[in-house]
Amino acid sequence: MTTSSAPGKIILFGEHAVVYGRPALAVPVTQVHADAEVLDSARAGIWLQAPDIDLHAELHSLPSGHPIAAVIHSLFFLRRISPFPSLEITIRSTIPVASGLGSGAAVSVALTRALASHLNVSMTDEEVNAFVYEIEKIHHGTPSGIDNTVVTYSKPVYFTSGKPIETFTVGYPFTVVIGDTGIPAPTKQAVSDVRHLWMDNRSYWETIFDKIGIISFTARRAIEAGHWEVLGELMNENHEFLQEMKVSSLELDRLVKAALSAGALGAKMSGGGRGGNMIALVNAETAEAVTRSMREAGAKNVILTQVGQSDI
Ligand code: MEV
């Protein structure tokens, strides 16, 4: 039996602008994860169980565009695995689907690694990352690649599309509260709507994306130096730009406001937007009040995560 696990992720800074080549910061969230288990099967076929999405099926009964089927077909095609072996595959995930926490990328990474290892196919992190990026493209249209990168390496990343991957160390750990609106985040739609805005007035949006790029750059320095007030202010500024891009929503704004009014140092939506999650920067004194305030403002789920602890 072979198993593999991959974490969730949050984008701290730079979502959407990252699609246009600006830097963004993302970190893994190890409290939630996707796990894949692969076993040889006594019955012919590739049998899939994913109880969280109520999937119990043989591979060939799934449409070829199905995210899980796409991983298996693409990997077997790429590595010339033929005939198909008989396998029992189980996938479990505690990462809420379509919430901006990278559930799709995490399932793809965990499944790719479990399959590769079970079939003695050697794959470096770079190869897993490049492979999962191709899978992400099937589902998200024009992804920047940040989700698959942070999930594959399970480290904080300073990501610029097309540039060498920069993982970095968080000098001083800090705490982020993640609040889920409970509304599915239509990432593909949000990315496409931002593209329309950009096409209508490129020079204006290029300037905004530049400003967001500078926020990501400055935020990395603030994280390395432990300048939390600066980091919080940068989150607020980044959120305002995302509001201007029309990818925030009433629910996200309500949670951001609730976090700030309870003493968070900064807060912003995170990921594709229109739903999904927002994040708030807190310290030991404010964590509890911020969490309570976000729940009262409608957060369906709240996760407290330490960024920069030894496991990330
Ligand atoms: C989604 O997690 C982040 C976006 O910037 C899209 C992308 O980078 O592919 C909205």
PDB file of N, CA and C in Angstrom, residues 16 97-101 139-141 181-194 246-249 251-252 269-277:
ATOM      1  N   HIS A  16      -4.777  37.132  -8.295  1.00  0.00           N
ATOM      2  CA  HIS A  16      -5.207  37.782  -9.548  1.00  0.00           C
ATOM      3  C   HIS A  16      -4.063  38.546 -10.232  1.00  0.00           C
ATOM      4  N   VAL A  97     -14.026  22.077  -0.490  1.00  0.00           N
ATOM      5  CA  VAL A  97     -13.951  22.217  -1.945  1.00  0.00           C
ATOM      6  C   VAL A  97     -14.346  23.648  -2.350  1.00  0.00           C
ATOM      7  N   ALA A  98     -13.706  24.180  -3.373  1.00  0.00           N
ATOM      8  CA  ALA A  98     -14.025  25.507  -3.940  1.00  0.00           C
ATOM      9  C   ALA A  98     -14.038  26.611  -2.900  1.00  0.00           C
ATOM     10  N   SER A  99     -13.082  26.557  -1.981  1.00  0.00           N
ATOM     11  CA  SER A  99     -13.063  27.572  -0.922  1.00  0.00           C
ATOM     12  C   SER A  99     -11.821  28.448  -1.016  1.00  0.00           C
ATOM     13  N   GLY A 100     -10.991  28.211  -2.036  1.00  0.00           N
ATOM     14  CA  GLY A 100      -9.758  28.989  -2.165  1.00  0.00           C
ATOM     15  C   GLY A 100      -8.616  28.400  -1.353  1.00  0.00           C
ATOM     16  N   LEU A 101      -8.829  27.192  -0.787  1.00  0.00           N
ATOM     17  CA  LEU A 101      -7.764  26.577   0.016  1.00  0.00           C
ATOM     18  C   LEU A 101      -6.985  25.518  -0.774  1.00  0.00           C
ATOM     19  N   HIS A 139      -8.819  22.529 -15.525  1.00  0.00           N
ATOM     20  CA  HIS A 139      -9.981  22.939 -14.731  1.00  0.00           C
ATOM     21  C   HIS A 139     -10.118  24.435 -14.555  1.00  0.00           C
ATOM     22  N   HIS A 140      -8.998  25.167 -14.628  1.00  0.00           N
ATOM     23  CA  HIS A 140      -9.073  26.585 -14.275  1.00  0.00           C
ATOM     24  C   HIS A 140      -8.764  27.536 -15.420  1.00  0.00           C
ATOM     25  N   GLY A 141      -8.520  27.023 -16.599  1.00  0.00           N
ATOM     26  CA  GLY A 141      -8.299  27.918 -17.735  1.00  0.00           C
ATOM     27  C   GLY A 141      -6.884  28.474 -17.774  1.00  0.00           C
ATOM     28  N   THR A 181     -16.566  31.906   4.052  1.00  0.00           N
ATOM     29  CA  THR A 181     -17.918  32.444   3.852  1.00  0.00           C
ATOM     30  C   THR A 181     -18.934  31.316   3.673  1.00  0.00           C
ATOM     31  N   GLY A 182     -18.449  30.115   3.330  1.00  0.00           N
ATOM     32  CA  GLY A 182     -19.353  29.000   3.052  1.00  0.00           C
ATOM     33  C   GLY A 182     -19.940  29.077   1.644  1.00  0.00           C
ATOM     34  N   ILE A 183     -19.544  30.116   0.915  1.00  0.00           N
ATOM     35  CA  ILE A 183     -20.036  30.270  -0.466  1.00  0.00           C
ATOM     36  C   ILE A 183     -18.944  29.764  -1.411  1.00  0.00           C
ATOM     37  N   PRO A 184     -19.289  28.875  -2.355  1.00  0.00           N
ATOM     38  CA  PRO A 184     -18.244  28.368  -3.250  1.00  0.00           C
ATOM     39  C   PRO A 184     -17.579  29.507  -4.027  1.00  0.00           C
ATOM     40  N   ALA A 185     -16.268  29.436  -4.165  1.00  0.00           N
ATOM     41  CA  ALA A 185     -15.521  30.480  -4.882  1.00  0.00           C
ATOM     42  C   ALA A 185     -15.386  30.080  -6.355  1.00  0.00           C
ATOM     43  N   PRO A 186     -16.027  30.816  -7.258  1.00  0.00           N
ATOM     44  CA  PRO A 186     -15.940  30.468  -8.685  1.00  0.00           C
ATOM     45  C   PRO A 186     -14.658  31.034  -9.305  1.00  0.00           C
ATOM     46  N   THR A 187     -13.506  30.419  -8.984  1.00  0.00           N
ATOM     47  CA  THR A 187     -12.205  30.993  -9.350  1.00  0.00           C
ATOM     48  C   THR A 187     -12.087  31.258 -10.855  1.00  0.00           C
ATOM     49  N   LYS A 188     -12.507  30.268 -11.653  1.00  0.00           N
ATOM     50  CA  LYS A 188     -12.360  30.406 -13.108  1.00  0.00           C
ATOM     51  C   LYS A 188     -13.126  31.635 -13.608  1.00  0.00           C
ATOM     52  N   GLN A 189     -14.352  31.802 -13.089  1.00  0.00           N
ATOM     53  CA  GLN A 189     -15.198  32.934 -13.488  1.00  0.00           C
ATOM     54  C   GLN A 189     -14.571  34.262 -13.048  1.00  0.00           C
ATOM     55  N   ALA A 190     -14.061  34.286 -11.788  1.00  0.00           N
ATOM     56  CA  ALA A 190     -13.464  35.522 -11.267  1.00  0.00           C
ATOM     57  C   ALA A 190     -12.237  35.896 -12.095  1.00  0.00           C
ATOM     58  N   VAL A 191     -11.406  34.907 -12.423  1.00  0.00           N
ATOM     59  CA  VAL A 191     -10.199  35.177 -13.222  1.00  0.00           C
ATOM     60  C   VAL A 191     -10.604  35.703 -14.605  1.00  0.00           C
ATOM     61  N   SER A 192     -11.647  35.129 -15.168  1.00  0.00           N
ATOM     62  CA  SER A 192     -12.099  35.563 -16.492  1.00  0.00           C
ATOM     63  C   SER A 192     -12.694  36.979 -16.437  1.00  0.00           C
ATOM     64  N   ASP A 193     -13.426  37.315 -15.362  1.00  0.00           N
ATOM     65  CA  ASP A 193     -14.000  38.663 -15.242  1.00  0.00           C
ATOM     66  C   ASP A 193     -12.898  39.715 -15.092  1.00  0.00           C
ATOM     67  N   VAL A 194     -11.851  39.373 -14.351  1.00  0.00           N
ATOM     68  CA  VAL A 194     -10.728  40.317 -14.210  1.00  0.00           C
ATOM     69  C   VAL A 194     -10.064  40.511 -15.577  1.00  0.00           C
ATOM     70  N   LYS A 246     -13.486  43.940  -8.198  1.00  0.00           N
ATOM     71  CA  LYS A 246     -14.824  43.338  -8.066  1.00  0.00           C
ATOM     72  C   LYS A 246     -14.775  41.826  -7.833  1.00  0.00           C
ATOM     73  N   VAL A 247     -13.718  41.371  -7.174  1.00  0.00           N
ATOM     74  CA  VAL A 247     -13.673  39.942  -6.846  1.00  0.00           C
ATOM     75  C   VAL A 247     -13.969  39.688  -5.371  1.00  0.00           C
ATOM     76  N   SER A 248     -14.120  40.784  -4.590  1.00  0.00           N
ATOM     77  CA  SER A 248     -14.590  40.560  -3.223  1.00  0.00           C
ATOM     78  C   SER A 248     -16.115  40.438  -3.278  1.00  0.00           C
ATOM     79  N   SER A 249     -16.747  40.312  -2.135  1.00  0.00           N
ATOM     80  CA  SER A 249     -18.206  40.171  -2.100  1.00  0.00           C
ATOM     81  C   SER A 249     -18.687  40.726  -0.773  1.00  0.00           C
ATOM     82  N   GLU A 251     -20.186  39.221   1.576  1.00  0.00           N
ATOM     83  CA  GLU A 251     -19.885  38.291   2.682  1.00  0.00           C
ATOM     84  C   GLU A 251     -18.410  38.382   3.077  1.00  0.00           C
ATOM     85  N   LEU A 252     -17.533  38.457   2.053  1.00  0.00           N
ATOM     86  CA  LEU A 252     -16.093  38.566   2.346  1.00  0.00           C
ATOM     87  C   LEU A 252     -15.808  39.889   3.056  1.00  0.00           C
ATOM     88  N   MET A 269      -9.538  39.350   1.615  1.00  0.00           N
ATOM     89  CA  MET A 269      -9.990  38.098   1.018  1.00  0.00           C
ATOM     90  C   MET A 269      -8.756  37.335   0.521  1.00  0.00           C
ATOM     91  N   SER A 270      -8.919  36.038   0.286  1.00  0.00           N
ATOM     92  CA  SER A 270      -7.771  35.242  -0.137  1.00  0.00           C
ATOM     93  C   SER A 270      -8.189  34.277  -1.239  1.00  0.00           C
ATOM     94  N   GLY A 271      -7.444  34.271  -2.345  1.00  0.00           N
ATOM     95  CA  GLY A 271      -7.760  33.347  -3.442  1.00  0.00           C
ATOM     96  C   GLY A 271      -8.573  34.041  -4.518  1.00  0.00           C
ATOM     97  N   GLY A 272      -9.371  33.258  -5.228  1.00  0.00           N
ATOM     98  CA  GLY A 272     -10.118  33.783  -6.366  1.00  0.00           C
ATOM     99  C   GLY A 272     -11.193  34.780  -5.988  1.00  0.00           C
ATOM    100  N   GLY A 273     -11.816  34.609  -4.811  1.00  0.00           N
ATOM    101  CA  GLY A 273     -12.807  35.568  -4.329  1.00  0.00           C
ATOM    102  C   GLY A 273     -14.231  35.265  -4.730  1.00  0.00           C
ATOM    103  N   ARG A 274     -15.143  36.234  -4.463  1.00  0.00           N
ATOM    104  CA  ARG A 274     -16.597  36.128  -4.685  1.00  0.00           C
ATOM    105  C   ARG A 274     -17.236  35.152  -3.700  1.00  0.00           C
ATOM    106  N   GLY A 275     -16.417  34.483  -2.941  1.00  0.00           N
ATOM    107  CA  GLY A 275     -16.839  33.480  -1.972  1.00  0.00           C
ATOM    108  C   GLY A 275     -15.549  32.912  -1.417  1.00  0.00           C
ATOM    109  N   GLY A 276     -15.599  31.734  -0.859  1.00  0.00           N
ATOM    110  CA  GLY A 276     -14.375  31.139  -0.317  1.00  0.00           C
ATOM    111  C   GLY A 276     -13.940  31.839   0.955  1.00  0.00           C
ATOM    112  N   ASN A 277     -12.636  32.025   1.090  1.00  0.00           N
ATOM    113  CA  ASN A 277     -12.085  32.449   2.375  1.00  0.00           C
ATOM    114  C   ASN A 277     -11.507  33.847   2.394  1.00  0.00           C
TER     115      ASN A 277
END
